[in-house]
Coordinates of C-alpha atoms in Angstrom, one line a residue:
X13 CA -33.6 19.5 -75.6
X14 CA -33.8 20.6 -72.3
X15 CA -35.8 18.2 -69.6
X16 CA -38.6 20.7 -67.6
X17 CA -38.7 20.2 -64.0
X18 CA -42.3 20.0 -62.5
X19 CA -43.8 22.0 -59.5
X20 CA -44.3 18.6 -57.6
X21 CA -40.5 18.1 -57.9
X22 CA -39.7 21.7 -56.7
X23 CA -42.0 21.2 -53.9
X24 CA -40.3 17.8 -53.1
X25 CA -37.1 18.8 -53.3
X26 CA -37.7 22.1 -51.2
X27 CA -38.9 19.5 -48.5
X28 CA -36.4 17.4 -48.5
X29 CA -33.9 20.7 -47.7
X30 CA -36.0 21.6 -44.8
X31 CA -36.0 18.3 -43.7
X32 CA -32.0 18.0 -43.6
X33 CA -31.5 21.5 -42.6
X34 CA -34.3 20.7 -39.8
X35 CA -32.7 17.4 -39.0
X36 CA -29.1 19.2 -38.6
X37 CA -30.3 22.0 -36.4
X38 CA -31.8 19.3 -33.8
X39 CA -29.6 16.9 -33.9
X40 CA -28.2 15.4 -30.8
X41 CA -24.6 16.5 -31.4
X42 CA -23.5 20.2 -31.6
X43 CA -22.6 20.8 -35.7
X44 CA -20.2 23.4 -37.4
X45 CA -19.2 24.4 -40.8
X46 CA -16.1 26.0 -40.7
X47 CA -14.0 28.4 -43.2
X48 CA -10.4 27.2 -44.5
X49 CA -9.7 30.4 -42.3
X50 CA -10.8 29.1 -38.8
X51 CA -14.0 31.6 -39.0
X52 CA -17.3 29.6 -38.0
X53 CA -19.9 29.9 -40.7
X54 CA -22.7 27.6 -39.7
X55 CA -23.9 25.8 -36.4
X56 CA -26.8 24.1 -35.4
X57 CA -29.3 25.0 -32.1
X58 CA -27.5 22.2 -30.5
X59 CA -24.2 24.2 -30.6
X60 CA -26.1 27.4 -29.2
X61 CA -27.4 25.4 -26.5
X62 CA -24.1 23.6 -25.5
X63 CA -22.2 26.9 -25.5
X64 CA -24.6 29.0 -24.8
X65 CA -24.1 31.7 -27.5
X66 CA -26.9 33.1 -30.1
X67 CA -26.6 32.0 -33.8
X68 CA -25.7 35.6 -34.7
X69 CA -22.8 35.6 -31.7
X70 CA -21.2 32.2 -32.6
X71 CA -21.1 32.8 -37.1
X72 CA -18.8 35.8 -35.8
X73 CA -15.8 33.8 -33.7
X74 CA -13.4 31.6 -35.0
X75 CA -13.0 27.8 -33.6
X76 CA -9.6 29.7 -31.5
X77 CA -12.6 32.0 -29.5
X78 CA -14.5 28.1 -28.6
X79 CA -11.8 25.8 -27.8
X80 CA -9.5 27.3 -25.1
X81 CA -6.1 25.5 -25.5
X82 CA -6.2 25.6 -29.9
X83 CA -4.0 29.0 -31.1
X84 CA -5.2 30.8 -33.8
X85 CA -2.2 30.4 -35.2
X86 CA -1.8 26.5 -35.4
X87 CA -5.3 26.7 -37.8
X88 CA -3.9 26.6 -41.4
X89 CA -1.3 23.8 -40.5
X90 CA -4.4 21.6 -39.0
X91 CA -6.7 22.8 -42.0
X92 CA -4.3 21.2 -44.2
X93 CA -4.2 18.0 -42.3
X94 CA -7.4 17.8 -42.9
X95 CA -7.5 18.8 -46.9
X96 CA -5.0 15.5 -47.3
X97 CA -6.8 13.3 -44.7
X98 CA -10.3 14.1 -45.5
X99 CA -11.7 12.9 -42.3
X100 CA -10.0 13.7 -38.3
X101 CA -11.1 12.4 -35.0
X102 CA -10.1 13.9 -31.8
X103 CA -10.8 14.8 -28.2
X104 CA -10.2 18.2 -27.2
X105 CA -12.3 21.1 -24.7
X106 CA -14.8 24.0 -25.3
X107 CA -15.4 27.4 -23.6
X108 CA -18.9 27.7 -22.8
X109 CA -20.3 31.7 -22.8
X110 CA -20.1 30.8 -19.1
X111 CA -17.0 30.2 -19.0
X112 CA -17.7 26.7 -18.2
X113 CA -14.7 24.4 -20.1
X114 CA -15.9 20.7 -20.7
X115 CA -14.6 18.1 -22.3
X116 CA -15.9 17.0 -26.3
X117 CA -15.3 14.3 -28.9
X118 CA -14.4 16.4 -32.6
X119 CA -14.9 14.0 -36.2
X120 CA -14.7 16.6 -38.6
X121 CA -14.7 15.8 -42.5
X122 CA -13.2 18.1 -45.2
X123 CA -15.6 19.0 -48.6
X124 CA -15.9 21.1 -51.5
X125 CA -18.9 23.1 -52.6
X126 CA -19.3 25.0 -55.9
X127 CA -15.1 25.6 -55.8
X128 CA -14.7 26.3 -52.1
X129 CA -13.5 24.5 -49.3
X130 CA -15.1 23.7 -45.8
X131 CA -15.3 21.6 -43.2
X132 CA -17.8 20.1 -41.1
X133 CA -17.1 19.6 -37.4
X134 CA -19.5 17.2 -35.1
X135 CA -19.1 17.8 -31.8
X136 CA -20.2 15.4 -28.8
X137 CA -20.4 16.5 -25.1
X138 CA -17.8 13.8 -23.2
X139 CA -17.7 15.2 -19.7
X140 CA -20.1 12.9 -18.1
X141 CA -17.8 10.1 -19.9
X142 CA -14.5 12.0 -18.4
X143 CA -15.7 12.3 -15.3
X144 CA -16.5 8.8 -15.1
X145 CA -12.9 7.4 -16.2
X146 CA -11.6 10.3 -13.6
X147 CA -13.8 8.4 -10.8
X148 CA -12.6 4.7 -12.5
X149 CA -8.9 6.1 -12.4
X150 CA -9.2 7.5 -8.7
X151 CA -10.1 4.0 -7.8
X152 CA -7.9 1.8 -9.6
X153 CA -4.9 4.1 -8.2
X154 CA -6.6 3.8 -4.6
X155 CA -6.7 -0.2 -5.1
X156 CA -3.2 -0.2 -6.3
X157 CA -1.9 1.7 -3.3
X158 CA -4.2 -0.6 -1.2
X159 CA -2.6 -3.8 -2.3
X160 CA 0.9 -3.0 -2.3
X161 CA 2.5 -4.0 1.5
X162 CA 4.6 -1.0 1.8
X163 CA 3.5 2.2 2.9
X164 CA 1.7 3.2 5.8
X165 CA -2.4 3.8 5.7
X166 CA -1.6 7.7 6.2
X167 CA 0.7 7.1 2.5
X168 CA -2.3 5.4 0.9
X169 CA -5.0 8.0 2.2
X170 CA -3.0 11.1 1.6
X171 CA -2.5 9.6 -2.2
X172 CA -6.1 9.6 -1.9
X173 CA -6.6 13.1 -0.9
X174 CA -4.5 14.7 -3.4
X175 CA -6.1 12.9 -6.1
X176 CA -9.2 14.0 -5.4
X177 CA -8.0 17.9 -4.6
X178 CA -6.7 17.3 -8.6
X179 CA -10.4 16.5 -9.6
X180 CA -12.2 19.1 -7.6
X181 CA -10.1 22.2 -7.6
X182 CA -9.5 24.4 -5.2
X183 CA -10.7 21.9 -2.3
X184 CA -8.8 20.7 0.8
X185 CA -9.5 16.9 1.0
X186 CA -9.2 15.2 4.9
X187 CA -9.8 12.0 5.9
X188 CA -10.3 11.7 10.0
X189 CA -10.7 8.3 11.8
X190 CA -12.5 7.3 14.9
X191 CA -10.0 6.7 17.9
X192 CA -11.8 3.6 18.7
X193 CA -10.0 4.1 22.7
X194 CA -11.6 7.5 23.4
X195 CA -14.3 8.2 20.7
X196 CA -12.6 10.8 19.3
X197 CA -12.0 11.9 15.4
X198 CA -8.6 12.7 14.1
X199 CA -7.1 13.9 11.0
X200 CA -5.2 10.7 9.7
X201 CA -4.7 12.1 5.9
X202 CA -4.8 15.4 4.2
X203 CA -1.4 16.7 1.7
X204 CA -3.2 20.5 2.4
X205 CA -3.6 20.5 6.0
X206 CA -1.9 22.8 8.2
X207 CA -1.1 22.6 12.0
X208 CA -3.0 25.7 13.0
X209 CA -6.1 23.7 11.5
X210 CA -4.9 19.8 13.2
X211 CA -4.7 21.9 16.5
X212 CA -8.0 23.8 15.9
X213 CA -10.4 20.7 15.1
X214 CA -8.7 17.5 17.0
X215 CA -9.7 15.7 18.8
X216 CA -13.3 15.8 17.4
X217 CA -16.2 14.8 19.1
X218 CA -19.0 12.8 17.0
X219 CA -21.9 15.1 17.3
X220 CA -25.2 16.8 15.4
X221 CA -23.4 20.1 16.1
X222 CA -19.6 19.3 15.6
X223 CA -19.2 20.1 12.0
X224 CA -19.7 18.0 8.9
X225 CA -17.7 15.5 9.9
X226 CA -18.3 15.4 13.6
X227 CA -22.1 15.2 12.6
X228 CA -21.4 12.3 9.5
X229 CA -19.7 10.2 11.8
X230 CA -22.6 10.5 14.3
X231 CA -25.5 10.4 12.3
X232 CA -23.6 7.4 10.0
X233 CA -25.0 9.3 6.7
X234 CA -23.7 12.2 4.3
X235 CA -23.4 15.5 5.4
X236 CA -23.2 18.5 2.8
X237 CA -22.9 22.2 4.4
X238 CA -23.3 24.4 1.4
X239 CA -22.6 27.3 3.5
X240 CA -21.2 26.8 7.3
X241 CA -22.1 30.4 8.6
X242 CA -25.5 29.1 8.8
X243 CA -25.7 25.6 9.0
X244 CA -27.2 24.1 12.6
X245 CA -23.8 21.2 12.2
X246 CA -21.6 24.3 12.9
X247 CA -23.4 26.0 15.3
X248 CA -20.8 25.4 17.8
X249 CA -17.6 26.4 15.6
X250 CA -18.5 29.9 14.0
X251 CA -15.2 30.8 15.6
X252 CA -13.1 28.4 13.6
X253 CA -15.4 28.9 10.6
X254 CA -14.4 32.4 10.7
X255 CA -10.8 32.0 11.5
X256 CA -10.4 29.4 8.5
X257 CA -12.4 31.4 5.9
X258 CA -14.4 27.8 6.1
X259 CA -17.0 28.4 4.4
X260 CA -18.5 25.3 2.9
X261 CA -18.0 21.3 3.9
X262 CA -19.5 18.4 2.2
X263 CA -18.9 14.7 4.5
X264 CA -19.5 11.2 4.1
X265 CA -18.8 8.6 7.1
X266 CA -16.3 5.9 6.6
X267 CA -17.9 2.5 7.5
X268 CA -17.2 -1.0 7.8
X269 CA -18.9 -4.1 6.7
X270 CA -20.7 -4.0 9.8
X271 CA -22.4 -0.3 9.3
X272 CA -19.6 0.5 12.0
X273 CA -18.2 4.1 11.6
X274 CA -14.4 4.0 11.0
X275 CA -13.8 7.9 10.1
X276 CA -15.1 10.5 7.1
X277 CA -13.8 11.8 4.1
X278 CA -14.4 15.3 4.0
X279 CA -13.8 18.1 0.9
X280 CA -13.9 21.5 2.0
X281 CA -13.9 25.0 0.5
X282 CA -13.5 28.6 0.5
X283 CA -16.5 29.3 -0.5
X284 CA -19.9 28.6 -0.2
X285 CA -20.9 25.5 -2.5
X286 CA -23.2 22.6 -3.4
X287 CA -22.1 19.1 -4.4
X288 CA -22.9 18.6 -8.4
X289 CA -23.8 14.8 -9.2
X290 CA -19.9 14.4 -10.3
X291 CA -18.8 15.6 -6.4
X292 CA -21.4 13.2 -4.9
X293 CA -19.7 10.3 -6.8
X294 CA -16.4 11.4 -6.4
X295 CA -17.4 12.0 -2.4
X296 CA -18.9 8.5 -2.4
X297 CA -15.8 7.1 -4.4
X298 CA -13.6 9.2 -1.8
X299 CA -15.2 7.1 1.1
X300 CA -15.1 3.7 -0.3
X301 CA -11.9 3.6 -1.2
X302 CA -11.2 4.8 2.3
X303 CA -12.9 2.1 4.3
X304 CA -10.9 -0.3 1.9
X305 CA -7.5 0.8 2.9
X306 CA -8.3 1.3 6.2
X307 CA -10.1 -2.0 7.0
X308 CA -7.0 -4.0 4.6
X309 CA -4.1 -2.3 7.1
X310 CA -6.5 -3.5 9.8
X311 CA -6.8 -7.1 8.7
X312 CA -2.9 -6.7 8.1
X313 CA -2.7 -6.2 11.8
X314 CA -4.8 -8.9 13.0
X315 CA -3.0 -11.5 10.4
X316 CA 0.1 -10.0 12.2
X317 CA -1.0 -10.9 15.5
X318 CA -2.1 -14.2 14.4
X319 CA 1.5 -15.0 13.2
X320 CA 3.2 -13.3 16.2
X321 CA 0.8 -15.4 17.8
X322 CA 1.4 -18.9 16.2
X323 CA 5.3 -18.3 16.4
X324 CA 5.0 -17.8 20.0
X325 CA 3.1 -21.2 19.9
X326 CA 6.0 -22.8 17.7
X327 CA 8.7 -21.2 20.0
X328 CA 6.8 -23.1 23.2
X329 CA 6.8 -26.5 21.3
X330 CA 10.1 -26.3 20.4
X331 CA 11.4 -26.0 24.2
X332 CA 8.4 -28.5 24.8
X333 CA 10.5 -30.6 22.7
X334 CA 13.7 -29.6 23.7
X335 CA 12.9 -30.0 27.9
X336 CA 15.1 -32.9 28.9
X337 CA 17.9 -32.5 27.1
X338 CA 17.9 -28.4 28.5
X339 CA 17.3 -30.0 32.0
X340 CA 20.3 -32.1 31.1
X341 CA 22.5 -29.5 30.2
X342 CA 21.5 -27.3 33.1
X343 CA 21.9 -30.4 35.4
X344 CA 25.4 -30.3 34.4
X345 CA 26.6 -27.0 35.6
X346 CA 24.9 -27.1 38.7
X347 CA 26.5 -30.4 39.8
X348 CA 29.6 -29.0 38.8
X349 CA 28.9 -26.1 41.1
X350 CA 27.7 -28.0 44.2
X351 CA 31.0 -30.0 44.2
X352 CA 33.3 -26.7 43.4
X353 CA 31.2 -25.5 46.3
X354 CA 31.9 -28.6 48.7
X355 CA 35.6 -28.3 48.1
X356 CA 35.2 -24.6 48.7
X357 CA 33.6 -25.3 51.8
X358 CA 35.7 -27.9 52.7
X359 CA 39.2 -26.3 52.0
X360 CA 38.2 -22.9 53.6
X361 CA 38.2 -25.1 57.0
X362 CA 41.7 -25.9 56.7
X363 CA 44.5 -24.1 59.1
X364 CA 46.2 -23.0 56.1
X365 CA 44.3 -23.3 52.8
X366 CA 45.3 -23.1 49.6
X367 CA 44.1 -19.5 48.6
X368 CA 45.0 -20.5 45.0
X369 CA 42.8 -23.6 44.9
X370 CA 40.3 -21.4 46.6
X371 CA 40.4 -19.2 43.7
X372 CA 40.1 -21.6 41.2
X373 CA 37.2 -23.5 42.5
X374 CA 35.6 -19.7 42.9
X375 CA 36.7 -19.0 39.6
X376 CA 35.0 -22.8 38.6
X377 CA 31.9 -21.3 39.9
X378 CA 31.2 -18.3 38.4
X379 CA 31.7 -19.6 35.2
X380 CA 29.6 -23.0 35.6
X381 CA 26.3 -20.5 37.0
X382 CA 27.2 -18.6 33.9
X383 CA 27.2 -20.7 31.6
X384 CA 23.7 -22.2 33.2
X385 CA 22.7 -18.6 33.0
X386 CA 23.5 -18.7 29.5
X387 CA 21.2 -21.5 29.1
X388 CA 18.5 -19.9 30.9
X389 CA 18.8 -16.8 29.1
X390 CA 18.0 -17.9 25.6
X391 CA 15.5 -20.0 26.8
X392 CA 13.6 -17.2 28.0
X393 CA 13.9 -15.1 25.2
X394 CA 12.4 -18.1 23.1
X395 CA 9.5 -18.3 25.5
X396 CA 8.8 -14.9 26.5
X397 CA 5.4 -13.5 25.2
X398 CA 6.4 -10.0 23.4
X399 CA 5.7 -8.1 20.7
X400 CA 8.5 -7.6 17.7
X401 CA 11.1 -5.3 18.1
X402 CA 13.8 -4.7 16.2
X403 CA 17.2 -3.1 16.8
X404 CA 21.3 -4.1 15.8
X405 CA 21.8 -7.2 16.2
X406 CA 24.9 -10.0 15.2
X407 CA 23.9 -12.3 13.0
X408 CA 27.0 -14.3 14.6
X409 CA 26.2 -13.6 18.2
X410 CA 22.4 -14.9 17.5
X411 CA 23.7 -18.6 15.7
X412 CA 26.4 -18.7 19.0
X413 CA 23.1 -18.6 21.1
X414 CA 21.2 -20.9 19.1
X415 CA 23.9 -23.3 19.6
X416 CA 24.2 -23.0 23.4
X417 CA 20.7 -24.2 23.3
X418 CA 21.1 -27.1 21.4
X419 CA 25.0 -28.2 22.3
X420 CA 23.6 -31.4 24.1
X421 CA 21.7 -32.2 21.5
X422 CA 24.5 -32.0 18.9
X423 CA 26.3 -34.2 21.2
X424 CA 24.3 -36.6 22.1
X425 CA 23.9 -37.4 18.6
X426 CA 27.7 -37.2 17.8
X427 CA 27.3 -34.4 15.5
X428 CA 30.6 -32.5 14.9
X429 CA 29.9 -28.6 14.3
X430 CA 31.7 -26.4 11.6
X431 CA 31.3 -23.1 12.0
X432 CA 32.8 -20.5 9.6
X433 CA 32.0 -16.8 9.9
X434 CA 32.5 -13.8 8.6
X435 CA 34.5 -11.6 10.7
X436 CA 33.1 -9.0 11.5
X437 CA 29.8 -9.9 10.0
X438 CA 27.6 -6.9 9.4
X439 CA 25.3 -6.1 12.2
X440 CA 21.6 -6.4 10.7
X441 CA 18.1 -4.4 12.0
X442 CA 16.2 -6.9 13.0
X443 CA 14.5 -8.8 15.6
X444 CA 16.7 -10.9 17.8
X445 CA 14.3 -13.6 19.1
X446 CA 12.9 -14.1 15.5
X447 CA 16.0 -14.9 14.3
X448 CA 17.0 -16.8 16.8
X449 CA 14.0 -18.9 16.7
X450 CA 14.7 -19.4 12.5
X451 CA 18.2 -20.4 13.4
X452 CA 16.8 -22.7 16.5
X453 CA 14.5 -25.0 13.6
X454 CA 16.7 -24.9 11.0
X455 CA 19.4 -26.4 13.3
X456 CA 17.1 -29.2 14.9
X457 CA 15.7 -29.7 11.7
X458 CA 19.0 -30.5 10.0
X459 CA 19.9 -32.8 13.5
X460 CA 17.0 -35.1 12.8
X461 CA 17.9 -34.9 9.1
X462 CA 21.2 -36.8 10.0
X463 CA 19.6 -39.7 13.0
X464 CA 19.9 -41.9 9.8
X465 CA 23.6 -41.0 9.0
X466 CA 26.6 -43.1 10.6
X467 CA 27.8 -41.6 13.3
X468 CA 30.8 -40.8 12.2
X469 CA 29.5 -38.6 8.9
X470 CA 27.4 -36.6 11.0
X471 CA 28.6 -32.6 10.2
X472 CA 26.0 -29.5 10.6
X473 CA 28.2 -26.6 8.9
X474 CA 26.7 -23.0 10.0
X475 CA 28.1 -20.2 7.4
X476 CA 27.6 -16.4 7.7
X477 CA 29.1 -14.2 4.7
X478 CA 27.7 -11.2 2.7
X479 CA 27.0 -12.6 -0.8
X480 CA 27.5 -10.8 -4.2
X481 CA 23.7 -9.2 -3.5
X482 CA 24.7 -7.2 -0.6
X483 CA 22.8 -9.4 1.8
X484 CA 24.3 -11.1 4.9
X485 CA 23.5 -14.9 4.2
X486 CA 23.2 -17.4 7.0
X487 CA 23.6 -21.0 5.6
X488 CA 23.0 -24.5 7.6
X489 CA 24.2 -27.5 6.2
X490 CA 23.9 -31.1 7.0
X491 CA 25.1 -34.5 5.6
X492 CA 21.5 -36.0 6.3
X493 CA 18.9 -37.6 3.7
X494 CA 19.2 -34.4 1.5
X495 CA 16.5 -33.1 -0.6
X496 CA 14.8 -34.0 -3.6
X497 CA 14.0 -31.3 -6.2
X498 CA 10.0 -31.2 -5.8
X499 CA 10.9 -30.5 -1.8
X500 CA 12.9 -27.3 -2.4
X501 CA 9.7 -25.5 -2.2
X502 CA 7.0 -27.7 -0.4
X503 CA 8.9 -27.9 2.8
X504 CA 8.1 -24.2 3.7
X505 CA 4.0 -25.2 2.8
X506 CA 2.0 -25.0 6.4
X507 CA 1.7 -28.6 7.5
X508 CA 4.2 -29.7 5.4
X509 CA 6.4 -32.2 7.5
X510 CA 8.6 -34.9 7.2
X511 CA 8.3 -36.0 10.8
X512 CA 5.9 -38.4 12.4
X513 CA 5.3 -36.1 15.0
X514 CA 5.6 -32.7 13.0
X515 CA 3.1 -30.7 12.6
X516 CA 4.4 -28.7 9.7
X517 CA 4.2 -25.0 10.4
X518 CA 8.3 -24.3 11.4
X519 CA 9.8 -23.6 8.0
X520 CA 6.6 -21.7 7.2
X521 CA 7.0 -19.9 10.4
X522 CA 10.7 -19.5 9.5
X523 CA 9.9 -18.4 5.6
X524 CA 7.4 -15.7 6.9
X525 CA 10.2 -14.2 9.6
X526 CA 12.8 -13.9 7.1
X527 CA 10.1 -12.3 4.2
X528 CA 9.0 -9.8 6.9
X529 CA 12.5 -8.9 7.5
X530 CA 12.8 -8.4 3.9
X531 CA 14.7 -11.4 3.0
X532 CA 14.1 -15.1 2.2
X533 CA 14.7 -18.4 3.0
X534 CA 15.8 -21.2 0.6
X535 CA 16.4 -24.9 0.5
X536 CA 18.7 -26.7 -2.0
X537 CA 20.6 -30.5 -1.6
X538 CA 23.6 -30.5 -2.0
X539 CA 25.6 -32.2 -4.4
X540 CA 27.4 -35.0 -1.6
X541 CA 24.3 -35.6 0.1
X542 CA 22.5 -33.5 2.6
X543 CA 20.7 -30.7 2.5
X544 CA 21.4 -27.0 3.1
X545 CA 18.9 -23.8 3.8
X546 CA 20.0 -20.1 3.6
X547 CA 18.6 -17.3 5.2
X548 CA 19.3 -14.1 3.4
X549 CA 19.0 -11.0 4.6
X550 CA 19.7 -7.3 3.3
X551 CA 22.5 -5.1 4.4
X552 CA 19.8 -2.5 3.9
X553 CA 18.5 -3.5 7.2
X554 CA 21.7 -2.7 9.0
X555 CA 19.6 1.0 9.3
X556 CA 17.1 1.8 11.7

């Protein structure tokens, strides 16, 4: 017996289709039912909207005519993915009617209906998502640049640049700074600028009327020229607006924690145009990132100072320390002189002097005043004030005038000196007086290590060889109180000392010369007592 179907159900059920079919067509995300053929056979008004196409227009393409990198062809080999997975996820773009391509996030789901086969596509919008992990990547690349030590600020900017020209395209991206000496702006950073335009826009003047960046940097806010022909900021540079084809500029200054202007971050184009929201952020992104390499290399400097600064200091206290036993060993020479002299003197009276003696005590002379110049010299270049420069220097020739300066200190304490070095020792890139001073601590350090030694046991050892790494290695030895394990490393800790009257900073001083010369310093005690510290430094260096 068949089971009648009332008119209340009818009606109920007719309502309930309506409902759905009104529920699909407004539903946040775009929706699509889709032929095992590719051809689109239902949407919803969300997919109108998003692409812009009628009803009619969009049930007569294929998903190949919407999504601008899926071939036609590819179709049947994707709709039978789906037939045996049931259910796909994946992101992918759409062509608007525009021609506007943005970004989307596809689930689709495979189904039967009365024998055929379909599928049903949801579609969400993702750009304002992309953009935001474009913006989050342009930043954490920025940061990474930022906090590496090598490269220069122009290498971390011009990354910048181009990674912005890769989000806004066709765009020429420039960051200037402020020439803090004359006021002036200057291009520090763009990959696409050319010399005709560094020649036509520096120096820059900070101005209302000197262009969008000219006027950013003096009015401290954004500036955004839709279209430069007519904008009161370019009033003054029609002539270079015209030459350039510059037709549109969009500014932000680059400031400090103080509010202090630094530079700008400019995009520029070719055509007349308005920042959208996703420009402004990248534009305000752009700047940020700017200030935070620039003021980071500026901190670098100061901290650079600082330490030049300090091991200047540490140089001074080290001849401080060193004063009477250098007056002691200049005192020598020039005694030594002052009699050759007398006899000279003395001798050069006679009827018929000795021209030979003459000549030796002449001879006696000029190498006793050189020797004190010797003396004199490398004191000088310990105390002199300048700043680091670097050029080819012997590792070997630096140690032999470490040791001139501290000879009567080695003797005085009966220290017996081993020297072995590698001959020839490759010349090394680096900064004479630094080394020096490194060689100058680790040398007294390693004669106060040994004051509790007998006498007779006292040996500093000074090696120079290039080990297996390629690196010319500068080892000092001594037969002092060595070592223990947990001081390998807390030795080069600032105010780390051993000494009564120590305060602490020369092996860091010494640690931070080698590291900036690209090399390190080590400690170890050796195994008969006594400790030794190697200064390693790469051949690389050996080139300017």
């Amino acid at each position: 017996m068949s089971q009648s179907i009332s008119v209340e159900e009818l009606q109920l059920t007719a309502q309930s289709l309506q409902l759905t079919q009104f529920s699909v067509n407004v539903a946040a995300e775009a929706m699509f039912v889709i032929a095992p053929d590719g051809r689109i056979l239902s949407v919803n008004e969300t997919a109108c909207e998003r692409l812009g196409y009628s009803r009619d227009e969009l049930i007569c393409m294929s998903v190949a005519d919407v999504d601008p990198h899926y071939p036609a062809e590819l179709w049947p080999t994707h709709f039978e993915d789906l037939r045996r997975n049931r259910k796909m996820a994946f992101e992918t773009q759409h062509r608007a009617k525009s021609g506007r391509i943005y970004d989307v996030d596809v689930s689709v789901a495979y189904f039967e209906f009365e024998g055929l086969e379909y599928c049903c596509s949801s579609v969400r919008d993702i750009t304002e998502r992309k953009q935001a992990e474009h913006i989050l990547h342009l930043q954490h690349e920025v940061l990474a640049k930022v906090a590496s030590t090598s490269g220069a600020l122009s290498e971390t900017l011009d990354a910048l640049c181009r990674m912005v020209e890769e989000l806004v395209p066709r765009c020429l991206a420039t960051v200037m700074l402020l020439d803090p000496a004359d006021g002036y702006l200057r291009f520090e950073a763009g990959p696409g600028l050319t010399d005709d335009i560094r020649r036509a826009f520096e120096p820059l003047s900070p101005g209302f009327e000197c262009g969008s960046c000219g006027a950013a940097a003096h009015l401290k806010r954004p500036v955004f020229v839709q279209d430069t022909r007519d904008s009161p900021h370019w009033k003054n540079l029609q002539d270079l607006v015209e030459h350039f084809n510059l037709l549109s500029c969009w500014s932000l200054p680059i400031l400090d924690e103080r509010g202090q202007t630094l530079g700008t971050f400019a995009i520029s184009h070719q055509q007349t145009s308005s920042p959208s929201d996703y420009h402004r952020q990248i534009l305000e992104s752009g700047s940020h990132m700017a200030s935070i390499a620039i003021r980071r290399r500026r901190y670098e400097q100061q901290l650079q100072c600082a330490h030049e600064e300090l091991a200047h200091v540490s140089r001074l206290s080290t001849i401080g320390t060193m004063a009477s036993s250098i007056a002691h060993e200049l005192n020598q020479p020039l005694a030594a002189m002052v009699n050759h002299t007398f006899v000279l003197e003395t001798q050069s009276q006679d009827e018929s002097p000795d021209l030979a003696s003459l000549r030796d005590h002449a001879t006696n002379i000029r190498e006793q005043a050189m020797r004190a110049g010797s003396i004199v010299s490398s004191v000088r270049n310990l105390v002199k004030k300048t700043k680091p420069s670097r050029a080819q220097v012997d590792p070997n020739e630096v140690i032999r005038k470490s040791l001139v300066l501290l000879e009567p200190e080695l003797r005085d304490n009966g220290i017996q000196l081993q020297q072995q070095f590698a001959e020839p020792v490759p010349p090394l890139y680096a900064d004479g007086v630094q080394l020096q001073q490194v060689l100058v601590n680790l040398i007294r350090n390693a004669i106060d290590a040994m004051k509790d030694t007998k006498r007779a046991e006292r040996v500093l050892t000074v090696v120079t060889r290039v080990n297996d790494q390629r690196e010319v290695e500068i080892a000092v030895a001594d037969t002092g109180h060595g070592l223990c394990t947990s001081e390998t490393e807390s030795v080069f800790e600032a105010f780390h000392s051993t000494k009564q009257e120590g305060m602490g900073m020369g092996l860091a001083i010494s640690r931070s010369i080698a590291e900036a010369h690209l090399g390190r310093l080590t400690a170890d005690h050796k195994y008969n007592g006594g400790a030794v510290f190697r200064m390693s430094l790469p051949l690389g260096m050996s080139v300017p």
